[in-house]
Tab-separated table of C-alpha atoms in Angstrom:
chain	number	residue	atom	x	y	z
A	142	UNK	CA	134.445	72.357	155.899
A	143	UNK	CA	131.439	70.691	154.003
A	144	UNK	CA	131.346	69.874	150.763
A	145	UNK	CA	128.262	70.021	148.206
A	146	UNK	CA	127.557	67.421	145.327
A	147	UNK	CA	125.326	66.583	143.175
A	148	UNK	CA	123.764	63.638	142.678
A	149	UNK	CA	121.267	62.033	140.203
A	150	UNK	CA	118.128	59.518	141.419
A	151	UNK	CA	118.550	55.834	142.735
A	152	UNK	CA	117.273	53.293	140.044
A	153	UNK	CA	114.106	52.378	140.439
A	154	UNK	CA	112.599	48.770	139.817
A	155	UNK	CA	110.043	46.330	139.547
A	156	UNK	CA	109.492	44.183	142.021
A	157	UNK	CA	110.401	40.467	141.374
A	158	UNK	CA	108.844	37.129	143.180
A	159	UNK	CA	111.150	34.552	142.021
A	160	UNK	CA	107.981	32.263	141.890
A	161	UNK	CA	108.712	29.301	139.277
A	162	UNK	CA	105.636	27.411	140.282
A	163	UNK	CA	106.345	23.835	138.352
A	164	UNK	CA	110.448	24.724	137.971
A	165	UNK	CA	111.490	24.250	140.929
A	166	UNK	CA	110.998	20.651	142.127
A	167	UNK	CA	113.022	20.675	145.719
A	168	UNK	CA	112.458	22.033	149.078
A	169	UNK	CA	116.508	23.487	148.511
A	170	UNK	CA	115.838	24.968	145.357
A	171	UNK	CA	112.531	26.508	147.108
A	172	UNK	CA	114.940	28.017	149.650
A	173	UNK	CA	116.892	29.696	146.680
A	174	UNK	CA	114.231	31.571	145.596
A	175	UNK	CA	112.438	32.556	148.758
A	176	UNK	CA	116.105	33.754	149.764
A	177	UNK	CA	116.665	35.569	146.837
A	178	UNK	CA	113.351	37.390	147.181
A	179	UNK	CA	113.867	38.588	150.774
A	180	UNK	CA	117.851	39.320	150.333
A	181	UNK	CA	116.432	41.871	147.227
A	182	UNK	CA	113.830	43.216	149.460
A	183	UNK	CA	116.075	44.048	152.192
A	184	UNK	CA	119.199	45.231	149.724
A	185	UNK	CA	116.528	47.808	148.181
A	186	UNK	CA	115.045	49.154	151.552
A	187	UNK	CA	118.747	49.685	152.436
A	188	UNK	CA	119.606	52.048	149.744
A	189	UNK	CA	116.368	54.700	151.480
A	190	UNK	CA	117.899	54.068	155.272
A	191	UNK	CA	119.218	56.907	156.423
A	192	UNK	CA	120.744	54.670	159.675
A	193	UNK	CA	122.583	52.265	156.950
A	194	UNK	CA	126.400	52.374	157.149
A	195	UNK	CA	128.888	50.433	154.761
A	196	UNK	CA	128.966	47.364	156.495
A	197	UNK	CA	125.682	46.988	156.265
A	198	UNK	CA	125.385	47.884	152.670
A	199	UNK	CA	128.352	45.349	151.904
A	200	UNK	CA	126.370	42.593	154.077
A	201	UNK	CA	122.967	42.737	152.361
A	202	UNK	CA	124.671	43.183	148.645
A	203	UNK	CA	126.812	40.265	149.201
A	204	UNK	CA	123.949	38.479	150.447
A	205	UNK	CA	121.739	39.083	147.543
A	206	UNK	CA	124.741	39.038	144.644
A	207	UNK	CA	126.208	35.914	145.959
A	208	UNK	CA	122.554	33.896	145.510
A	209	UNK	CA	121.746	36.002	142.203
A	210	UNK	CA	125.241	34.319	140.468
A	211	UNK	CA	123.802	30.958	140.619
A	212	UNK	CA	121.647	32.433	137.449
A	213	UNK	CA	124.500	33.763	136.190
A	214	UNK	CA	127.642	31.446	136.415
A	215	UNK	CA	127.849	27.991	135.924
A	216	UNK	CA	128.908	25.404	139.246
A	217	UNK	CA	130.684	23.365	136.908
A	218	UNK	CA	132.593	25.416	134.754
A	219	UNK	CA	131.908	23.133	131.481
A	220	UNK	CA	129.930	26.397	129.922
A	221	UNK	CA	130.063	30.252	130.363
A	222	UNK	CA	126.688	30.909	132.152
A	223	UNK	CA	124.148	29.368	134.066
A	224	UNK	CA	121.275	27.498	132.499
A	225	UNK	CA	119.187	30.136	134.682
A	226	UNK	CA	120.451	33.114	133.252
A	227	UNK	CA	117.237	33.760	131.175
A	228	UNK	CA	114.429	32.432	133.468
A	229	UNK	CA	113.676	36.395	134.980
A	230	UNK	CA	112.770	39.163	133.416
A	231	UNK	CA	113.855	42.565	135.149
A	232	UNK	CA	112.812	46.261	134.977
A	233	UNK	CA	114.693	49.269	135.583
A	234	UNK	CA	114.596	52.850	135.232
A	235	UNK	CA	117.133	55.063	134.717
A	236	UNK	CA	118.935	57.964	136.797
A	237	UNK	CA	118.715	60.564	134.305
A	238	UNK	CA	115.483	59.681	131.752
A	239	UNK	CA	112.570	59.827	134.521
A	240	UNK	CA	110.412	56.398	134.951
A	241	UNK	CA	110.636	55.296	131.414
A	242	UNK	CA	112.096	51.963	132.250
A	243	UNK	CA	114.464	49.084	130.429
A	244	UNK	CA	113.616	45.706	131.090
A	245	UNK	CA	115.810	42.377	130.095
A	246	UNK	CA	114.950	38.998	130.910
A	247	UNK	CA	118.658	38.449	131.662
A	248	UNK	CA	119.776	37.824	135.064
A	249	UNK	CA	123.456	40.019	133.934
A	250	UNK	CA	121.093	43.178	133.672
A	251	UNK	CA	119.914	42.144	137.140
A	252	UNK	CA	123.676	42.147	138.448
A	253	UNK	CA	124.626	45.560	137.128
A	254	UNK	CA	121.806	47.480	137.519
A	255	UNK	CA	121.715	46.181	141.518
A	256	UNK	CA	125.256	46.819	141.679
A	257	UNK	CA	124.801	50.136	139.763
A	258	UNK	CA	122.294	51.284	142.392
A	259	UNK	CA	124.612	50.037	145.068
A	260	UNK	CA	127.594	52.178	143.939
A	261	UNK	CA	124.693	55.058	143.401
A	262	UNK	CA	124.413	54.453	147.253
A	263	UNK	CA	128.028	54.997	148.083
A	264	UNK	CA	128.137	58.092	146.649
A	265	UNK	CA	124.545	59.384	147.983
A	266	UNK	CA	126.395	58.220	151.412
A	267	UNK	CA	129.188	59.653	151.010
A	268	UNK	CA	127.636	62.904	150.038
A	269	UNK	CA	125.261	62.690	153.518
A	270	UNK	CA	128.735	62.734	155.611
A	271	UNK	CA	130.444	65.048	153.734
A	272	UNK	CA	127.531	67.707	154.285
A	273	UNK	CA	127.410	67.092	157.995
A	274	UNK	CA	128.069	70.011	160.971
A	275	UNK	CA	131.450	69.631	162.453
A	276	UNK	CA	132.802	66.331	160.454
A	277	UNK	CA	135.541	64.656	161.907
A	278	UNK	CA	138.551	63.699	160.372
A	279	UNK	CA	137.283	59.455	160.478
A	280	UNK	CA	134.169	60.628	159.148
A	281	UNK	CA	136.455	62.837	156.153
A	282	UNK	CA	138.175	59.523	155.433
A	283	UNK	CA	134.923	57.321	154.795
A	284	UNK	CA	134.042	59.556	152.833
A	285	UNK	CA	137.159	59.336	150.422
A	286	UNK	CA	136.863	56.004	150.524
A	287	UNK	CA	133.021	55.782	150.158
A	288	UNK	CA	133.656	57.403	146.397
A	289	UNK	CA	136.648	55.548	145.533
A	290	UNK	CA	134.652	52.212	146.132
A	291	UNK	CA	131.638	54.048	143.932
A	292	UNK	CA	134.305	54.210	141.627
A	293	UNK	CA	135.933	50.905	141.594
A	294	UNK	CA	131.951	49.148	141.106
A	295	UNK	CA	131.381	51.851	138.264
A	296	UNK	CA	134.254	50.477	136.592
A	297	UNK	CA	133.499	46.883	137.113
A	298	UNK	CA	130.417	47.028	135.496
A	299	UNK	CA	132.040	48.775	132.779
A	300	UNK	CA	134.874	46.742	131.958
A	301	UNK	CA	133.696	43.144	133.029
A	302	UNK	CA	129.993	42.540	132.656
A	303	UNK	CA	128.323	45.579	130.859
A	304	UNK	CA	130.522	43.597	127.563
A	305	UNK	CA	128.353	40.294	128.836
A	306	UNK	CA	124.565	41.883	128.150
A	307	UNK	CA	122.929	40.005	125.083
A	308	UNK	CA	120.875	43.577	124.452
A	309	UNK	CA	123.523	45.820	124.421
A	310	UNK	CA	122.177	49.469	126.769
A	311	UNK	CA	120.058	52.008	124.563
A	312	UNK	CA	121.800	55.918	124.046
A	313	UNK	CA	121.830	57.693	127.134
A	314	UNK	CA	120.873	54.769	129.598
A	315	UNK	CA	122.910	54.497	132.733
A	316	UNK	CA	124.353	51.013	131.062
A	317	UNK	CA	126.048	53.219	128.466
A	318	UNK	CA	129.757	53.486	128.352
A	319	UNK	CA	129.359	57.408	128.417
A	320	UNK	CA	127.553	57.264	131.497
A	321	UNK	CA	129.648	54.871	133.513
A	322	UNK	CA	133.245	56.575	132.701
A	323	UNK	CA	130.952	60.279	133.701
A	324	UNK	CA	129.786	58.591	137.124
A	325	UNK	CA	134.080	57.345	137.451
A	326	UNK	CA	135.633	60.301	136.699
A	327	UNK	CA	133.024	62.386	139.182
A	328	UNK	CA	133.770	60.133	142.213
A	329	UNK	CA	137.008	60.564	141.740
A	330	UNK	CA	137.071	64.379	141.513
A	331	UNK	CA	134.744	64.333	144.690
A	332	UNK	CA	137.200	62.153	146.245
A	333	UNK	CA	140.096	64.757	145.495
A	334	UNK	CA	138.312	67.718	146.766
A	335	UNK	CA	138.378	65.691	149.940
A	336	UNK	CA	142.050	65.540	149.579
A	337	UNK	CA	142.455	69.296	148.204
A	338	UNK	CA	140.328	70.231	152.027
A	339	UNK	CA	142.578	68.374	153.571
A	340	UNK	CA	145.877	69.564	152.335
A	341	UNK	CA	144.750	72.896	152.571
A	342	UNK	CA	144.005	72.086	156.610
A	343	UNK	CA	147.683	70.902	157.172
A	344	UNK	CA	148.927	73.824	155.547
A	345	UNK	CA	150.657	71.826	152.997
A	346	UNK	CA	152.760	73.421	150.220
A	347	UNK	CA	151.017	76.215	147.841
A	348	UNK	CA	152.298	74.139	145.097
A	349	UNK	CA	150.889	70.814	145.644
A	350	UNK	CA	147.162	72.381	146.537
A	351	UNK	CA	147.418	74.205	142.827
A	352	UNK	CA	148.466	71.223	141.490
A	353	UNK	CA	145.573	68.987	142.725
A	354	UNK	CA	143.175	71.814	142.278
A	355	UNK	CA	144.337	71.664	138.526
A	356	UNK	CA	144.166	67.662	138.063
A	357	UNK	CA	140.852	67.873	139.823
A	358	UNK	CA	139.297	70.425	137.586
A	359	UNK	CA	141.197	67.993	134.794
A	360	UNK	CA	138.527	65.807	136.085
A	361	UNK	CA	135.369	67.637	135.797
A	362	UNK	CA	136.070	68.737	132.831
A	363	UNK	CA	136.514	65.499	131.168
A	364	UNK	CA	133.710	63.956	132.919
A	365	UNK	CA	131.299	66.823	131.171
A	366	UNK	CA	133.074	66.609	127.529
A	367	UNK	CA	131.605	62.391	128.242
A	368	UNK	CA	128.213	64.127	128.519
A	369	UNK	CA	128.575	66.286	125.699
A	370	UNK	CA	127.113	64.266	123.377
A	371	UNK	CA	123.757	63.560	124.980
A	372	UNK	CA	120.033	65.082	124.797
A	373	UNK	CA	120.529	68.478	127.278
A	374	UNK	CA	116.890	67.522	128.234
A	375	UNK	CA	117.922	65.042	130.782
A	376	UNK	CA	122.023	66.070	130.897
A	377	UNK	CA	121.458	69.624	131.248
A	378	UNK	CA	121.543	69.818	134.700
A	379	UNK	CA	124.475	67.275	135.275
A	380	UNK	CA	126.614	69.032	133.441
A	381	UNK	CA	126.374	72.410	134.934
A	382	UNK	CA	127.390	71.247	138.335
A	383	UNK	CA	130.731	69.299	135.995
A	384	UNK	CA	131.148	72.653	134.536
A	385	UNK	CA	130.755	74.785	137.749
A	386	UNK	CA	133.289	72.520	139.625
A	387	UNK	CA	135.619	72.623	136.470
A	388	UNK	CA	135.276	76.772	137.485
A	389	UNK	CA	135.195	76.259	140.809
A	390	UNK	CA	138.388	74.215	140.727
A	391	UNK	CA	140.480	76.259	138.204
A	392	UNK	CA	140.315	79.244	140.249
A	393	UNK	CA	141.682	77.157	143.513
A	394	UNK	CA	144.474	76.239	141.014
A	395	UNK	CA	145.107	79.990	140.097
A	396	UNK	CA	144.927	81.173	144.348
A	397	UNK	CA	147.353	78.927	145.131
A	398	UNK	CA	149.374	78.840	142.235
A	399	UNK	CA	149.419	82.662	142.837
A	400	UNK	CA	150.748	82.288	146.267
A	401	UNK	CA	153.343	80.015	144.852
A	402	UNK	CA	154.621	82.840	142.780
A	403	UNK	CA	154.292	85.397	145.111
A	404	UNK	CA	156.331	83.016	147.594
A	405	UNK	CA	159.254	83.218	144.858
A	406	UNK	CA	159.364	86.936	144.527
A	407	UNK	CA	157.509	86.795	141.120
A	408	UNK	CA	154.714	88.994	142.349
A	409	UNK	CA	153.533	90.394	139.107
A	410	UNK	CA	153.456	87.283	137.587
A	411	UNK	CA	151.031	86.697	140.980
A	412	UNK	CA	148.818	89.217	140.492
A	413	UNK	CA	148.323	87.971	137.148
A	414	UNK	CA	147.387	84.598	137.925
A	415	UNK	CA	144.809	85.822	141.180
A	416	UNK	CA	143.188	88.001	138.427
A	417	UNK	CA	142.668	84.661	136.357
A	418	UNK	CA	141.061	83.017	140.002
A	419	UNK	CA	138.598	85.780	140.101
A	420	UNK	CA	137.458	85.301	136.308
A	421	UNK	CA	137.301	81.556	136.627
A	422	UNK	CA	135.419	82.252	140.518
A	423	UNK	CA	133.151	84.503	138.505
A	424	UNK	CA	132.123	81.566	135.708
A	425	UNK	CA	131.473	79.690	138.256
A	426	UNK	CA	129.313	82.163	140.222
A	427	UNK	CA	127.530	82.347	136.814
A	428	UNK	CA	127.355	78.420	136.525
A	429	UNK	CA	125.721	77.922	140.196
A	430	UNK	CA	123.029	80.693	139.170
A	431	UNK	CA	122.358	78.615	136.240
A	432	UNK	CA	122.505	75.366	137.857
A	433	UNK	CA	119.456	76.541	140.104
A	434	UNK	CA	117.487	77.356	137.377
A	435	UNK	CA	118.056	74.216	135.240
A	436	UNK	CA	115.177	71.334	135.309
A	437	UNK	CA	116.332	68.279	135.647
A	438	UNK	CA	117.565	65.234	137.402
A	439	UNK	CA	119.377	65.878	140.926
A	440	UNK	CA	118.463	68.269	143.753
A	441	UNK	CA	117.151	71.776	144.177
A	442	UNK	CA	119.917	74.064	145.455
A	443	UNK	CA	121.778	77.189	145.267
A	444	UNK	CA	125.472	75.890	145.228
A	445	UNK	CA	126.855	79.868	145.438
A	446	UNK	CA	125.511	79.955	149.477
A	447	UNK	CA	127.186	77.318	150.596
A	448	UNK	CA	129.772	78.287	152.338
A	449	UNK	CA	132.638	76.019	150.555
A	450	UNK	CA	131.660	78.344	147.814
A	451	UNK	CA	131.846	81.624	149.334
A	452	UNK	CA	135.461	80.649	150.885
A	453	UNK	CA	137.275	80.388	148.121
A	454	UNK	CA	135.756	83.649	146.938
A	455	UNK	CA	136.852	85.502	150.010
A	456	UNK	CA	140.566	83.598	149.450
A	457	UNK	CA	141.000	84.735	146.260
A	458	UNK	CA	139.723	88.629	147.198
A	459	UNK	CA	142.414	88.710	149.947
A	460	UNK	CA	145.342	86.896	148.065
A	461	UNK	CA	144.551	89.212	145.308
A	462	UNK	CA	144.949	92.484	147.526
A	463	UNK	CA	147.736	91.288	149.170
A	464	UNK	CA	149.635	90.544	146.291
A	465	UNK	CA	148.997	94.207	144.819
A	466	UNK	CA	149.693	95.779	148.375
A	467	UNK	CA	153.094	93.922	148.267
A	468	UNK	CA	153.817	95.197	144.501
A	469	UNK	CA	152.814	98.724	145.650
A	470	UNK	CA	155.392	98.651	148.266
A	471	UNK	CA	158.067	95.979	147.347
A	472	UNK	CA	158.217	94.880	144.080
A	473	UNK	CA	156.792	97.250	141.619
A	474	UNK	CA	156.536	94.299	138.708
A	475	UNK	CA	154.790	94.911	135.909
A	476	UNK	CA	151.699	92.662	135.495
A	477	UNK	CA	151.788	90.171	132.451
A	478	UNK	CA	148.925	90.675	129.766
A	479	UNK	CA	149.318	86.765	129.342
A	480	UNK	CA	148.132	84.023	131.764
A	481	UNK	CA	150.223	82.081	133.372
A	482	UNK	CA	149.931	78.491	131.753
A	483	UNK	CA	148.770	76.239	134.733
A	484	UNK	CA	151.127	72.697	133.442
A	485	UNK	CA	150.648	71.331	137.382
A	486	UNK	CA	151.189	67.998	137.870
A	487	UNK	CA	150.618	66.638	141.747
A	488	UNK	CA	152.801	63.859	142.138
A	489	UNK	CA	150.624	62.761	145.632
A	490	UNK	CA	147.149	62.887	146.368
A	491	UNK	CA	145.841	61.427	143.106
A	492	UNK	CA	142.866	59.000	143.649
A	493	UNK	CA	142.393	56.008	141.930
A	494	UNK	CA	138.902	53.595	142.204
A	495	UNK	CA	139.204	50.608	144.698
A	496	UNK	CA	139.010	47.407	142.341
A	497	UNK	CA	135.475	46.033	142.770
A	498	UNK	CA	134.669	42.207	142.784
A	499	UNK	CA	130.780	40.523	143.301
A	500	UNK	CA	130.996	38.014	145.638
A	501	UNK	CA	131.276	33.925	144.924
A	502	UNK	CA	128.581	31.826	144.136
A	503	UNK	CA	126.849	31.477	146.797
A	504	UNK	CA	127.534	27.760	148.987
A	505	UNK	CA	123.451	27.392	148.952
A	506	UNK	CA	123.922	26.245	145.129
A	507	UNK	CA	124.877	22.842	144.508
A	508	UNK	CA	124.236	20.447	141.734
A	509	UNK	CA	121.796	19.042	143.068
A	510	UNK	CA	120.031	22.301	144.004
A	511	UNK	CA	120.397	23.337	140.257
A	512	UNK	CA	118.995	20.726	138.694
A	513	UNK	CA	116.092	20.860	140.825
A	514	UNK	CA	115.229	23.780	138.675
A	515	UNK	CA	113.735	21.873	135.898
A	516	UNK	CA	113.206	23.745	132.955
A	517	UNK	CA	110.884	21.942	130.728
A	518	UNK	CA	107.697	22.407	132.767
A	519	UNK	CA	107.816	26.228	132.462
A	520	UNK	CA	104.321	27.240	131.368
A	521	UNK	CA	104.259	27.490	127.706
A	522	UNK	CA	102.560	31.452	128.467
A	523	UNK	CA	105.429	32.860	130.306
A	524	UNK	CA	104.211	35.064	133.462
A	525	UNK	CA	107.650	36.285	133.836
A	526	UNK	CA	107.608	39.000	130.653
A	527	UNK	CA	106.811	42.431	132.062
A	528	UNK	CA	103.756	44.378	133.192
A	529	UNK	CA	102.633	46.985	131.384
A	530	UNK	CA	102.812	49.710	134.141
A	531	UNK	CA	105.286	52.059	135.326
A	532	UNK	CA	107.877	51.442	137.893
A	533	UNK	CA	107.019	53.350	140.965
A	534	UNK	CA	110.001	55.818	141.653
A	535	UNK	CA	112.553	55.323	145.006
A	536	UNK	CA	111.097	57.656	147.443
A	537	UNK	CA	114.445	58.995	148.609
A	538	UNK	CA	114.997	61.248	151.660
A	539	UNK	CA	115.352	65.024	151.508
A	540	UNK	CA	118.765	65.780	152.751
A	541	UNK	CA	119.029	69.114	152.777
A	542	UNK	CA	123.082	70.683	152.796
A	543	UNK	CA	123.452	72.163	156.954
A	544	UNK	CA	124.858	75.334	157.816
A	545	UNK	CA	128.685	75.185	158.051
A	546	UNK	CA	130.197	75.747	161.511
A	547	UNK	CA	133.616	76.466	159.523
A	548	UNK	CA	135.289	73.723	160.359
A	549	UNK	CA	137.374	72.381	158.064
A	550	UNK	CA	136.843	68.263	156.451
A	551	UNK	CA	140.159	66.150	156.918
């Protein structure tokens, strides 16, 4: 079956010449630059290719990461950073406050907005695959792993060089700690509906599908009480799609969690719980109506016409009839007032982000190379402090979500 997500813009940027006419005084340290020039080029018309895979994404990041450290990190170890570090300024927008950008002349804000935009790209990727016509059960698998990798750079950048940034990241920003744990705890919910799809496939037990169902609406829910806080102007829309999967999830929880019950003769006790589906199915019926009407970041969609959606409505229609047929004939229970209290915990199936590293410095720096960089015949008026104008937003391409044969993700 497809799957629907949403997702926020790629970072957009300035463009950035790595021109130190004066600085650099050799024909390696030339090489450096003009490298690091065309490596950024290529690593930013990857994240628009519709025909770019992993690989290649891991190939042209590493490539451009591994040359940016020599600003970073220094080749001798005898201090913390790079004499470099400071040399470039660098402008960024942000996914969720339009083309009002943040600039830093600190090559650190150059490493984790990049490797922001590349995680970005694992999850726009995985999102592509996962709304594909008659996926296949390799294709299901990248992309699991696709948003447990987004994941595992989110959570890099949060733990081991947001800390490093000399201008610590504004309210709301993507560099915010809010942010980053939201744009974790989503991959990994997206990465457990892949699991939930393909547990429900295999016809594994009632209990464990409630039980991820639960964790995974856990999820959502957590990653929109991270939003809470911030301006609805630019969160508004984010958060109804958390909410709506929180819904969306809980009521998968309740189905199966119902057919648990019913499985153990309890079938009032059923009934109960595939009445408590249909309210949370209905919230989030509500919540996709309101999704589509919210302005905002992130795509233009009706979420309740997608067939994933309209499944689990059917599911929970039939489970609930059944169960009352069964009571009307069988076990003539009476139906709590109460709802059952969903304490599921899935001991398999629970997705944790693949830990991240940036590559080495690159074997192009040397010594030598470094101090060809000379520092003391920068021009006393710096060119490198930013334009005035805006940064021109990432044209991105309009995927819109395919029909659903019906078959089912693995």
């Amino acid at each position: 079956m497809t799957h629907w997500f949403h997702r926020n813009p790629l970072k957009a940027t300035a463009p950035v010449s790595f021109n130190y006419y004066g600085v650099v005084t050799s024909p390696a340290a030339s090489k450096i630059c003009s490298d690091l020039r065309s490596s950024r080029a290529r690593l930013l018309e990857l994240f628009t290719d519709l025909n770019c895979n992993p690989e290649m994404m891991k190939t042209a990041a590493d490539a451009y990461f591994s040359l940016l450290q020599g600003f970073i990190n220094s080749l001798d170890e005898s201090s913390q950073e790079s004499k470099l570090r400071y040399i470039q300024n660098f402008k960024w927008t942000d996914t969720l406050q339009g083309q009002v950008p943040s600039a830093q002349q600190d090559a650190v804000f150059e490493l984790i907005s990049m490797g922001f935009n590349v995680a970005l790209w694992y999850t726009k990727y995985a999102s592509r695959l996962a709304g594909k016509e008659n996926i296949t059960e390799e294709e299901a698998k990248e992309v699991h792993r696709s948003l447990k990798i987004a994941a595992g750079i989110f959570k890099h950048l949060k733990e081991s060089h947001i800390p490093r940034l000399i201008t610590p990241a504004e309210k709301g920003r993507d560099l915010e700690a809010r942010l980053l744990e939201a744009y974790i705890i989503q991959c990994q919910a997206e990465a457990q509906e892949v699991t939930i799809a393909r547990a429900i496939e295999l016809k594994h037990a009632p209990g464990l599908i409630a039980a991820l169902a639960y964790e995974t609406a856990s999820f959502y829910q957590k990653a929109d009480h991270t939003l809470s806080s911030l301006e609805p102007a630019y969160s508004a829309k984010w958060r109804k799609y958390l909410l709506l999967k929180m819904c969306f999830y809980t009521a998968y929880a309740y189905c199966y969690h119902g057919q648990t019950l019913l499985a153990s003769d309890k079938c009032g006790e059923a009934i109960r719980s595939l009445q408590e589906a249909e309210k949370s199915f209905a919230k989030a019926e509500a919540l996709c109506k309101e999704y589509g009407e919210t302005k905002g970041p992130g795509p233009t969609v009706k979420p309740s016409e997608h067939l994933f959606f309209r499944k689990l409505g059917n599911l929970v229609k039939n489970t609930l009839e059944k169960c009352q047929r069964e009571n009307g004939f069988i076990y003539f229970q009476k139906v709590p007032t109460e709802a059952p209290q969903l304490e599921l915990k899935a001991n398999y199936g629970l997705v944790e982000p693949v830990p991240f590293e940036f590559p080495p410095t690159s074997a192009q720096w040397t010594p030598d190379t470094l101090a060809a960089f000379d520092l003391t015949k920068r021009p006393k008026e710096d060119s490198t402090k930013p334009k005035p104008e805006d940064v021109r937003p990432v044209k991105e391409p309009d995927i819109k979500p395919q029909k659903d044969t019906g078959c089912s993700i693995s």
